[in-house]
């Protein structure tokens, strides 16, 4: 695809861009506000029903179209069907975003309901860490996968969980109540429920890949 | 601790033994039936409130006791307090099971609510794969971590998801609609939503560690 076509497609998407996946219908004011203020909404397959339930009609629906309900489909929705059984609707959607030169997306509806999807969706966030700027917002957390140093903004005394998702991550933290100093998390629960001291904290990643969960303050 | 003491403690626990964790209150008939028929119920910390909501009083409660509600505590409940901040209540509880020579446990309430706990709980199942026989039952799935060959019983046409949890697992399958032959799962979504052909299937694990999700048939 030539550059000019990419640019043309890119310009079709008003920012911010939100992907709504087929997990639990968001209920917390934070994800609700994100979907209400989205410039472009892309649904994975059956998540179109969630978008409609939240009062928004998506611009694009991507998937194998096996979980669309029989509700009438709103006018103006662009359907893109992929039938590859070797990847999920979320992977199809993220690949489509890359193809369309999209660089930053907020992900909603990644969790809740089927746990196989929840854990696979987190692994997929890790797969795309170097390709797309992804932030997942759930009823509980803002979640990012990171493989390099990053500064995070937050409310003071936020609950922050750091969980290995690939390899044996070696990390340091600054600004958290229980500091880590260039160390491997020794067990799977060790990084759960740390606390931010102030309005920001820093995580340095020396090796591996982690998920960072910042809990909503209200 | 001498052997005779271990035996004495072990004999205090009627089988089957269930650990109830502090995730979403189980609602599906399968986990509900498991808690109703449990010989011994061990709660992680605040999950005692879930046990009571389901009409059962636990024999043991383990944790740092930071999330017990102010409800009156039933008589006869044994409280065991650990204050180590470096591991979670689930890890404390599994360690206590090992200490008490318990070999097989069904885990309920591992998922739902906070996603950092959900994903950490799955990683913890993987940590204990060679130490304890663990089966997690949720409103959607029966879930096991496995590191070696295993045969599974199921209903024909069950949805079966296979997800890498440690290393780069190399596996083969027999009895699933989309077979794998001594191969690495190429992407994080590839193992989602396979289907069992009959009343059993086999997974051979050559390397790494996987989670196997069998979806409830009703």
Coordinates of C-alpha atoms in Angstrom, one line a residue:
Chain A
X1 CA 0.0 0.0 0.0
X2 CA 1.5 3.4 -1.0
X3 CA 2.0 6.1 1.5
X4 CA -0.6 8.4 0.1
X5 CA -3.3 5.8 0.6
X6 CA -2.2 5.2 4.2
X7 CA -2.4 8.9 4.9
X8 CA -5.8 9.0 3.4
X9 CA -7.0 6.2 5.6
X10 CA -5.4 7.7 8.6
X11 CA -7.2 11.0 8.1
X12 CA -10.5 9.2 8.2
X13 CA -10.1 8.5 11.9
X14 CA -10.9 11.2 14.3
X15 CA -8.8 11.0 17.5
X16 CA -8.9 9.6 20.1
X17 CA -9.3 6.1 18.8
X18 CA -10.9 3.4 21.0
X19 CA -11.2 -0.3 20.5
X20 CA -14.1 -1.9 22.3
X21 CA -13.7 -5.7 22.8
X22 CA -16.2 -8.2 23.8
X23 CA -15.6 -8.6 27.5
X24 CA -17.7 -7.2 30.3
X25 CA -19.7 -4.0 29.5
X26 CA -17.8 -1.1 31.1
X27 CA -19.6 0.4 34.0
X28 CA -17.1 2.7 35.8
X29 CA -17.2 6.4 34.9
X30 CA -13.6 6.3 33.5
X31 CA -14.2 3.8 30.6
X32 CA -17.7 5.2 30.1
X33 CA -16.3 8.7 29.7
X34 CA -13.6 7.4 27.2
X35 CA -16.2 5.7 25.0
X36 CA -18.4 8.8 25.1
X37 CA -15.5 11.1 24.1
X38 CA -14.0 8.7 21.5
X39 CA -13.4 10.2 18.0
X40 CA -13.4 6.8 16.4
X41 CA -14.8 3.5 17.8
X42 CA -13.6 0.2 16.5
X43 CA -15.4 -2.9 17.8
X44 CA -14.1 -6.4 17.8
X45 CA -17.0 -8.5 16.4
X46 CA -19.9 -8.9 18.9
X47 CA -18.7 -5.9 20.9
X48 CA -20.9 -3.8 18.6
X49 CA -23.7 -4.8 20.9
X50 CA -21.8 -3.3 23.8
X51 CA -21.2 -0.1 21.9
X52 CA -24.8 0.2 21.1
X53 CA -25.7 -0.5 24.8
X54 CA -23.4 2.4 25.7
X55 CA -25.2 4.7 23.2
X56 CA -22.4 4.8 20.6
X57 CA -22.4 3.4 17.1
X58 CA -18.9 2.2 16.0
X59 CA -17.2 3.4 12.7
X60 CA -15.7 0.0 12.1
X61 CA -16.4 -3.7 13.2
X62 CA -13.6 -6.3 12.7
X63 CA -13.7 -10.0 13.2
X64 CA -15.0 -13.3 11.9
X65 CA -18.6 -12.1 12.5
X66 CA -19.5 -15.2 14.5
X67 CA -20.8 -13.4 17.5
X68 CA -22.9 -10.5 16.1
X69 CA -26.4 -10.6 17.6
X70 CA -29.4 -10.4 15.4
X71 CA -30.1 -6.8 16.4
X72 CA -30.5 -4.5 13.4
X73 CA -27.1 -3.1 12.4
X74 CA -26.8 0.7 12.4
X75 CA -26.3 2.5 9.1
X76 CA -22.8 3.7 8.3
X77 CA -20.9 0.9 10.1
X78 CA -18.0 -0.5 8.1
X79 CA -17.7 -4.3 8.5
X80 CA -14.4 -6.0 7.9
X81 CA -14.5 -9.8 8.0
X82 CA -11.4 -11.9 8.6
X83 CA -11.9 -15.7 8.8
X84 CA -8.4 -16.8 10.0
X85 CA -9.0 -19.2 13.0
X86 CA -5.4 -18.8 14.2
X87 CA -5.8 -15.5 15.9
X88 CA -8.4 -13.7 17.9
X89 CA -10.6 -10.8 16.9
X90 CA -8.4 -8.5 19.1
X91 CA -5.3 -9.5 17.1
X92 CA -7.1 -9.0 13.8
X93 CA -8.2 -5.6 15.0
X94 CA -4.7 -4.5 16.2
X95 CA -3.2 -5.7 12.9
X96 CA -5.8 -3.7 11.0
X97 CA -4.8 -0.6 13.1
X98 CA -1.1 -1.1 12.2
X99 CA -2.1 -1.5 8.5
X100 CA -3.9 1.8 8.8
X101 CA -1.0 3.6 10.4
X102 CA -2.8 4.1 13.7
X103 CA -0.2 4.6 16.5
X104 CA -2.2 5.0 19.7
X105 CA -5.4 3.3 20.9
X106 CA -7.3 2.9 24.1
X107 CA -8.7 -0.6 24.7
X108 CA -12.0 -1.1 26.5
X109 CA -13.8 -4.4 27.3
X110 CA -10.7 -6.5 27.4
X111 CA -11.6 -8.2 30.7
X112 CA -14.4 -9.9 32.5
X113 CA -16.6 -12.8 31.3
X114 CA -14.4 -15.5 29.8
X115 CA -11.1 -15.7 31.6
X116 CA -9.3 -17.4 28.6
X117 CA -10.0 -14.2 26.7
X118 CA -8.9 -12.0 29.6
X119 CA -5.5 -13.6 30.0
X120 CA -5.0 -13.9 26.2
X121 CA -5.8 -10.2 25.8
X122 CA -3.1 -9.2 28.3
X123 CA -0.6 -11.5 26.4
X124 CA -1.6 -9.7 23.2
X125 CA -1.0 -6.3 24.8
X126 CA 2.5 -7.6 25.5
X127 CA 2.9 -8.9 21.9
X128 CA 2.2 -5.4 20.5
X129 CA 4.4 -3.4 23.0
X130 CA 6.9 -2.2 20.4
X131 CA 4.3 -1.6 17.6
X132 CA 1.4 0.3 19.1
X133 CA 0.9 2.7 22.1
X134 CA -1.8 0.7 23.9
X135 CA -3.7 1.7 27.2
X136 CA -6.4 -0.6 28.5
X137 CA -9.0 0.9 30.8
X138 CA -11.3 -1.4 32.8
X139 CA -13.7 -0.8 35.7
X140 CA -10.8 -1.2 38.1
X141 CA -7.5 -0.2 36.4
X142 CA -5.5 1.6 33.7
X143 CA -3.2 -1.0 32.3
X144 CA -0.1 -0.8 30.1
X145 CA 2.5 -3.4 29.0
X146 CA 6.0 -1.9 29.1
X147 CA 9.4 -3.2 28.0
X148 CA 11.4 -0.1 28.7
X149 CA 11.7 2.8 31.3
X150 CA 8.5 4.8 31.7
X151 CA 7.1 7.5 33.9
X152 CA 3.5 7.3 35.0
X153 CA 1.2 10.0 36.2
X154 CA -1.3 9.1 39.0
X155 CA -3.2 10.2 42.0
X156 CA -1.0 10.1 45.2
X157 CA -1.6 6.8 47.2
X158 CA -2.8 4.9 44.1
X159 CA -2.6 1.1 44.2
X160 CA 0.0 0.0 41.6
X161 CA 0.5 -3.6 40.7
X162 CA 3.4 -4.8 38.6
X163 CA 3.1 -8.2 37.0
X164 CA 5.6 -10.2 34.8
X165 CA 4.0 -11.1 31.5
X166 CA 7.1 -12.3 29.5
X167 CA 10.5 -13.5 30.5
X168 CA 11.9 -12.9 34.0
X169 CA 11.7 -9.1 34.2
X170 CA 14.4 -7.2 36.1
X171 CA 13.1 -3.7 37.2
X172 CA 13.7 -0.8 39.5
X173 CA 11.0 1.6 40.8
X174 CA 11.0 5.2 42.0
X175 CA 8.1 6.8 43.9
X176 CA 6.5 3.6 45.1
X177 CA 6.1 2.7 48.8
X178 CA 7.7 -0.7 48.4
X179 CA 10.7 0.0 46.2
X180 CA 12.4 -2.5 43.8
X181 CA 16.0 -2.0 43.0
X182 CA 17.2 -3.8 39.8
X183 CA 15.6 -7.0 41.0
X184 CA 13.6 -9.9 39.6
X185 CA 10.1 -10.3 41.1
X186 CA 10.7 -13.4 43.3
X187 CA 7.1 -14.8 43.1
X188 CA 4.0 -14.1 41.2
X189 CA 2.3 -12.1 43.9
X190 CA 5.1 -9.9 45.0
X191 CA 4.3 -7.0 42.7
X192 CA 0.6 -6.8 43.7
X193 CA -0.8 -3.7 45.5
X194 CA 2.2 -1.4 45.8
X195 CA 1.3 2.2 46.5
X196 CA 2.4 5.5 44.8
X197 CA 3.9 8.1 47.1
X198 CA 3.0 11.1 44.9
X199 CA 1.6 12.2 41.6
X200 CA 4.0 10.2 39.5
X201 CA 6.3 7.2 39.7
X202 CA 8.9 5.7 37.4
X203 CA 9.6 2.1 36.4
X204 CA 12.9 1.1 34.9
X205 CA 12.9 -2.1 32.9
X206 CA 16.3 -3.8 32.5
X207 CA 15.0 -7.1 31.0
X208 CA 11.6 -8.7 30.2
X209 CA 8.2 -7.3 29.9
X210 CA 5.7 -6.3 32.6
X211 CA 2.1 -5.2 33.0
X212 CA 1.5 -2.1 35.1
X213 CA -1.9 -1.7 36.7
X214 CA -2.9 1.6 38.2
X215 CA -6.1 1.4 40.2
X216 CA -8.7 4.1 39.8
X217 CA -8.8 6.3 42.8
X218 CA -12.6 6.4 43.0
Chain B
X1 CA 7.2 -30.2 62.3
X2 CA 7.3 -34.0 62.9
X3 CA 5.4 -36.4 60.7
X4 CA 2.8 -37.4 63.4
X5 CA 1.8 -33.7 63.8
X6 CA 1.4 -33.4 60.0
X7 CA -0.8 -36.5 59.9
X8 CA -2.9 -35.2 62.8
X9 CA -3.4 -31.9 61.0
X10 CA -4.2 -33.7 57.7
X11 CA -6.8 -35.8 59.4
X12 CA -8.6 -32.7 60.5
X13 CA -9.6 -31.8 57.0
X14 CA -12.6 -33.6 55.4
X15 CA -12.3 -34.0 51.7
X16 CA -12.8 -32.4 49.2
X17 CA -10.9 -29.3 50.2
X18 CA -11.9 -26.0 48.6
X19 CA -10.0 -22.6 48.7
X20 CA -12.4 -19.7 48.2
X21 CA -10.5 -16.5 47.1
X22 CA -11.7 -13.0 47.1
X23 CA -12.7 -12.6 43.4
X24 CA -16.2 -12.4 42.1
X25 CA -18.8 -14.3 44.0
X26 CA -19.4 -17.6 42.1
X27 CA -22.9 -17.7 40.4
X28 CA -22.7 -20.7 38.0
X29 CA -24.2 -24.0 39.3
X30 CA -20.8 -25.8 39.0
X31 CA -18.8 -23.7 41.5
X32 CA -21.9 -23.3 43.7
X33 CA -22.3 -27.1 43.9
X34 CA -18.5 -27.4 44.7
X35 CA -18.7 -25.1 47.6
X36 CA -22.0 -26.7 48.9
X37 CA -20.3 -30.1 48.8
X38 CA -16.9 -29.1 50.2
X39 CA -15.7 -31.1 53.2
X40 CA -13.3 -28.2 54.2
X41 CA -13.5 -24.6 53.1
X42 CA -10.4 -22.4 53.4
X43 CA -10.9 -18.7 52.7
X44 CA -8.3 -16.2 51.7
X45 CA -8.9 -13.2 54.0
X46 CA -12.0 -11.2 53.0
X47 CA -13.4 -14.2 51.0
X48 CA -15.0 -15.2 54.2
X49 CA -17.7 -12.7 53.3
X50 CA -18.3 -14.6 50.0
X51 CA -18.5 -18.0 51.9
X52 CA -21.1 -16.6 54.2
X53 CA -23.0 -15.1 51.3
X54 CA -23.0 -18.6 49.8
X55 CA -24.4 -20.1 53.0
X56 CA -21.1 -21.8 54.2
X57 CA -18.9 -21.0 57.1
X58 CA -15.2 -21.7 56.4
X59 CA -13.0 -23.9 58.7
X60 CA -10.0 -21.7 58.2
X61 CA -9.3 -18.1 57.1
X62 CA -5.7 -17.2 56.0
X63 CA -4.3 -13.8 55.2
X64 CA -3.1 -10.5 56.5
X65 CA -6.7 -9.8 57.7
X66 CA -6.8 -6.4 55.9
X67 CA -10.0 -7.1 54.0
X68 CA -12.3 -8.7 56.5
X69 CA -15.6 -6.8 56.7
X70 CA -17.1 -5.8 60.0
X71 CA -19.7 -8.5 59.8
X72 CA -19.8 -10.7 62.9
X73 CA -17.3 -13.6 62.6
X74 CA -19.0 -17.1 62.9
X75 CA -18.0 -19.3 65.8
X76 CA -15.5 -22.1 65.1
X77 CA -13.6 -20.3 62.3
X78 CA -9.8 -20.7 62.7
X79 CA -7.9 -17.5 61.8
X80 CA -4.3 -17.7 60.7
X81 CA -2.7 -14.3 60.2
X82 CA 0.5 -13.7 58.1
X83 CA 1.7 -10.2 57.6
X84 CA 4.4 -10.8 54.8
X85 CA 3.8 -8.1 52.2
X86 CA 5.8 -9.9 49.6
X87 CA 3.2 -12.5 48.7
X88 CA -0.5 -12.6 48.2
X89 CA -3.2 -14.2 50.4
X90 CA -3.5 -17.0 47.8
X91 CA 0.3 -17.7 48.0
X92 CA 0.1 -17.7 51.8
X93 CA -2.9 -20.1 51.7
X94 CA -1.2 -22.5 49.2
X95 CA 2.0 -22.5 51.3
X96 CA -0.2 -23.3 54.4
X97 CA -1.8 -26.2 52.5
X98 CA 1.7 -27.6 51.6
X99 CA 2.7 -27.3 55.2
X100 CA -0.4 -29.2 56.2
X101 CA 0.3 -32.0 53.7
X102 CA -2.7 -31.2 51.6
X103 CA -2.3 -32.5 48.0
X104 CA -5.4 -31.6 46.1
X105 CA -7.5 -28.5 46.2
X106 CA -10.3 -26.9 44.1
X107 CA -9.9 -23.1 43.8
X108 CA -13.0 -20.9 43.6
X109 CA -13.2 -17.1 43.4
X110 CA -9.9 -16.7 41.6
X111 CA -11.2 -14.4 38.9
X112 CA -13.4 -11.4 38.3
X113 CA -13.1 -8.0 40.0
X114 CA -9.5 -6.7 40.1
X115 CA -7.6 -7.9 36.9
X116 CA -4.2 -7.7 38.6
X117 CA -5.4 -10.4 41.0
X118 CA -6.9 -12.5 38.2
X119 CA -3.7 -12.6 36.2
X120 CA -1.5 -13.0 39.3
X121 CA -3.7 -15.9 40.5
X122 CA -3.1 -17.7 37.2
X123 CA 0.6 -17.2 37.5
X124 CA 0.5 -18.6 41.0
X125 CA -1.3 -21.7 39.7
X126 CA 1.6 -22.1 37.4
X127 CA 4.1 -21.6 40.3
X128 CA 2.6 -24.5 42.2
X129 CA 2.2 -26.9 39.3
X130 CA 4.6 -29.5 40.6
X131 CA 3.6 -29.1 44.3
X132 CA -0.2 -29.2 44.5
X133 CA -3.0 -30.7 42.4
X134 CA -5.0 -27.5 41.7
X135 CA -8.2 -27.1 39.7
X136 CA -9.8 -23.7 39.4
X137 CA -13.5 -23.5 38.7
X138 CA -15.1 -20.2 37.6
X139 CA -18.5 -19.3 36.2
X140 CA -17.1 -20.0 32.7
X141 CA -14.4 -22.6 33.0
X142 CA -12.5 -25.5 34.6
X143 CA -8.9 -24.4 34.6
X144 CA -5.6 -26.3 35.2
X145 CA -1.9 -25.4 34.8
X146 CA 0.0 -28.3 33.3
X147 CA 3.7 -28.9 32.6
X148 CA 3.5 -32.5 31.5
X149 CA 1.2 -34.8 29.4
X150 CA -2.3 -35.0 30.6
X151 CA -5.7 -36.5 29.6
X152 CA -8.8 -34.5 30.2
X153 CA -12.4 -35.6 30.4
X154 CA -15.1 -33.3 29.0
X155 CA -18.4 -33.1 27.2
X156 CA -18.1 -33.6 23.4
X157 CA -17.8 -30.3 21.6
X158 CA -16.5 -28.4 24.6
X159 CA -14.7 -25.2 24.0
X160 CA -11.0 -25.7 25.0
X161 CA -8.5 -22.9 25.2
X162 CA -4.8 -23.5 25.6
X163 CA -2.7 -20.5 26.7
X164 CA 1.0 -20.2 27.4
X165 CA 1.8 -19.1 31.0
X166 CA 5.5 -19.7 31.3
X167 CA 8.3 -20.1 28.7
X168 CA 7.5 -21.0 25.1
X169 CA 5.5 -24.1 25.4
X170 CA 5.8 -26.9 22.8
X171 CA 2.7 -29.1 22.7
X172 CA 0.8 -31.7 20.8
X173 CA -2.9 -32.4 21.1
X174 CA -5.1 -35.4 20.4
X175 CA -8.9 -35.2 20.2
X176 CA -9.3 -31.5 19.4
X177 CA -10.8 -30.1 16.3
X178 CA -7.8 -27.9 15.5
X179 CA -4.8 -30.2 16.2
X180 CA -1.3 -29.0 17.3
X181 CA 1.6 -31.3 16.5
X182 CA 4.7 -30.6 18.6
X183 CA 4.6 -26.9 17.9
X184 CA 5.0 -23.6 19.7
X185 CA 1.8 -21.5 19.8
X186 CA 2.7 -18.8 17.3
X187 CA 0.7 -16.0 18.8
X188 CA -1.1 -15.3 22.0
X189 CA -4.6 -15.9 20.6
X190 CA -3.9 -19.1 18.6
X191 CA -4.9 -21.5 21.3
X192 CA -8.2 -19.8 22.1
X193 CA -11.5 -21.6 21.4
X194 CA -10.4 -25.0 20.2
X195 CA -13.2 -27.7 20.3
X196 CA -13.1 -31.2 21.8
X197 CA -14.2 -34.0 19.4
X198 CA -15.3 -36.4 22.0
X199 CA -15.5 -37.1 25.8
X200 CA -11.8 -36.8 26.3
X201 CA -8.7 -35.1 24.8
X202 CA -5.0 -35.4 25.5
X203 CA -2.3 -32.6 25.6
X204 CA 1.4 -33.6 25.5
X205 CA 3.7 -30.9 26.8
X206 CA 7.3 -31.1 25.5
X207 CA 8.5 -27.8 27.1
X208 CA 7.1 -24.9 29.1
X209 CA 3.9 -24.5 31.0
X210 CA 0.3 -23.9 29.8
X211 CA -3.1 -23.1 31.2
X212 CA -6.0 -25.3 29.9
X213 CA -9.5 -23.8 30.0
X214 CA -12.5 -26.2 29.5
X215 CA -15.7 -24.2 29.1
X216 CA -18.8 -25.4 31.0
X217 CA -21.2 -27.0 28.6
X218 CA -24.2 -25.2 30.1

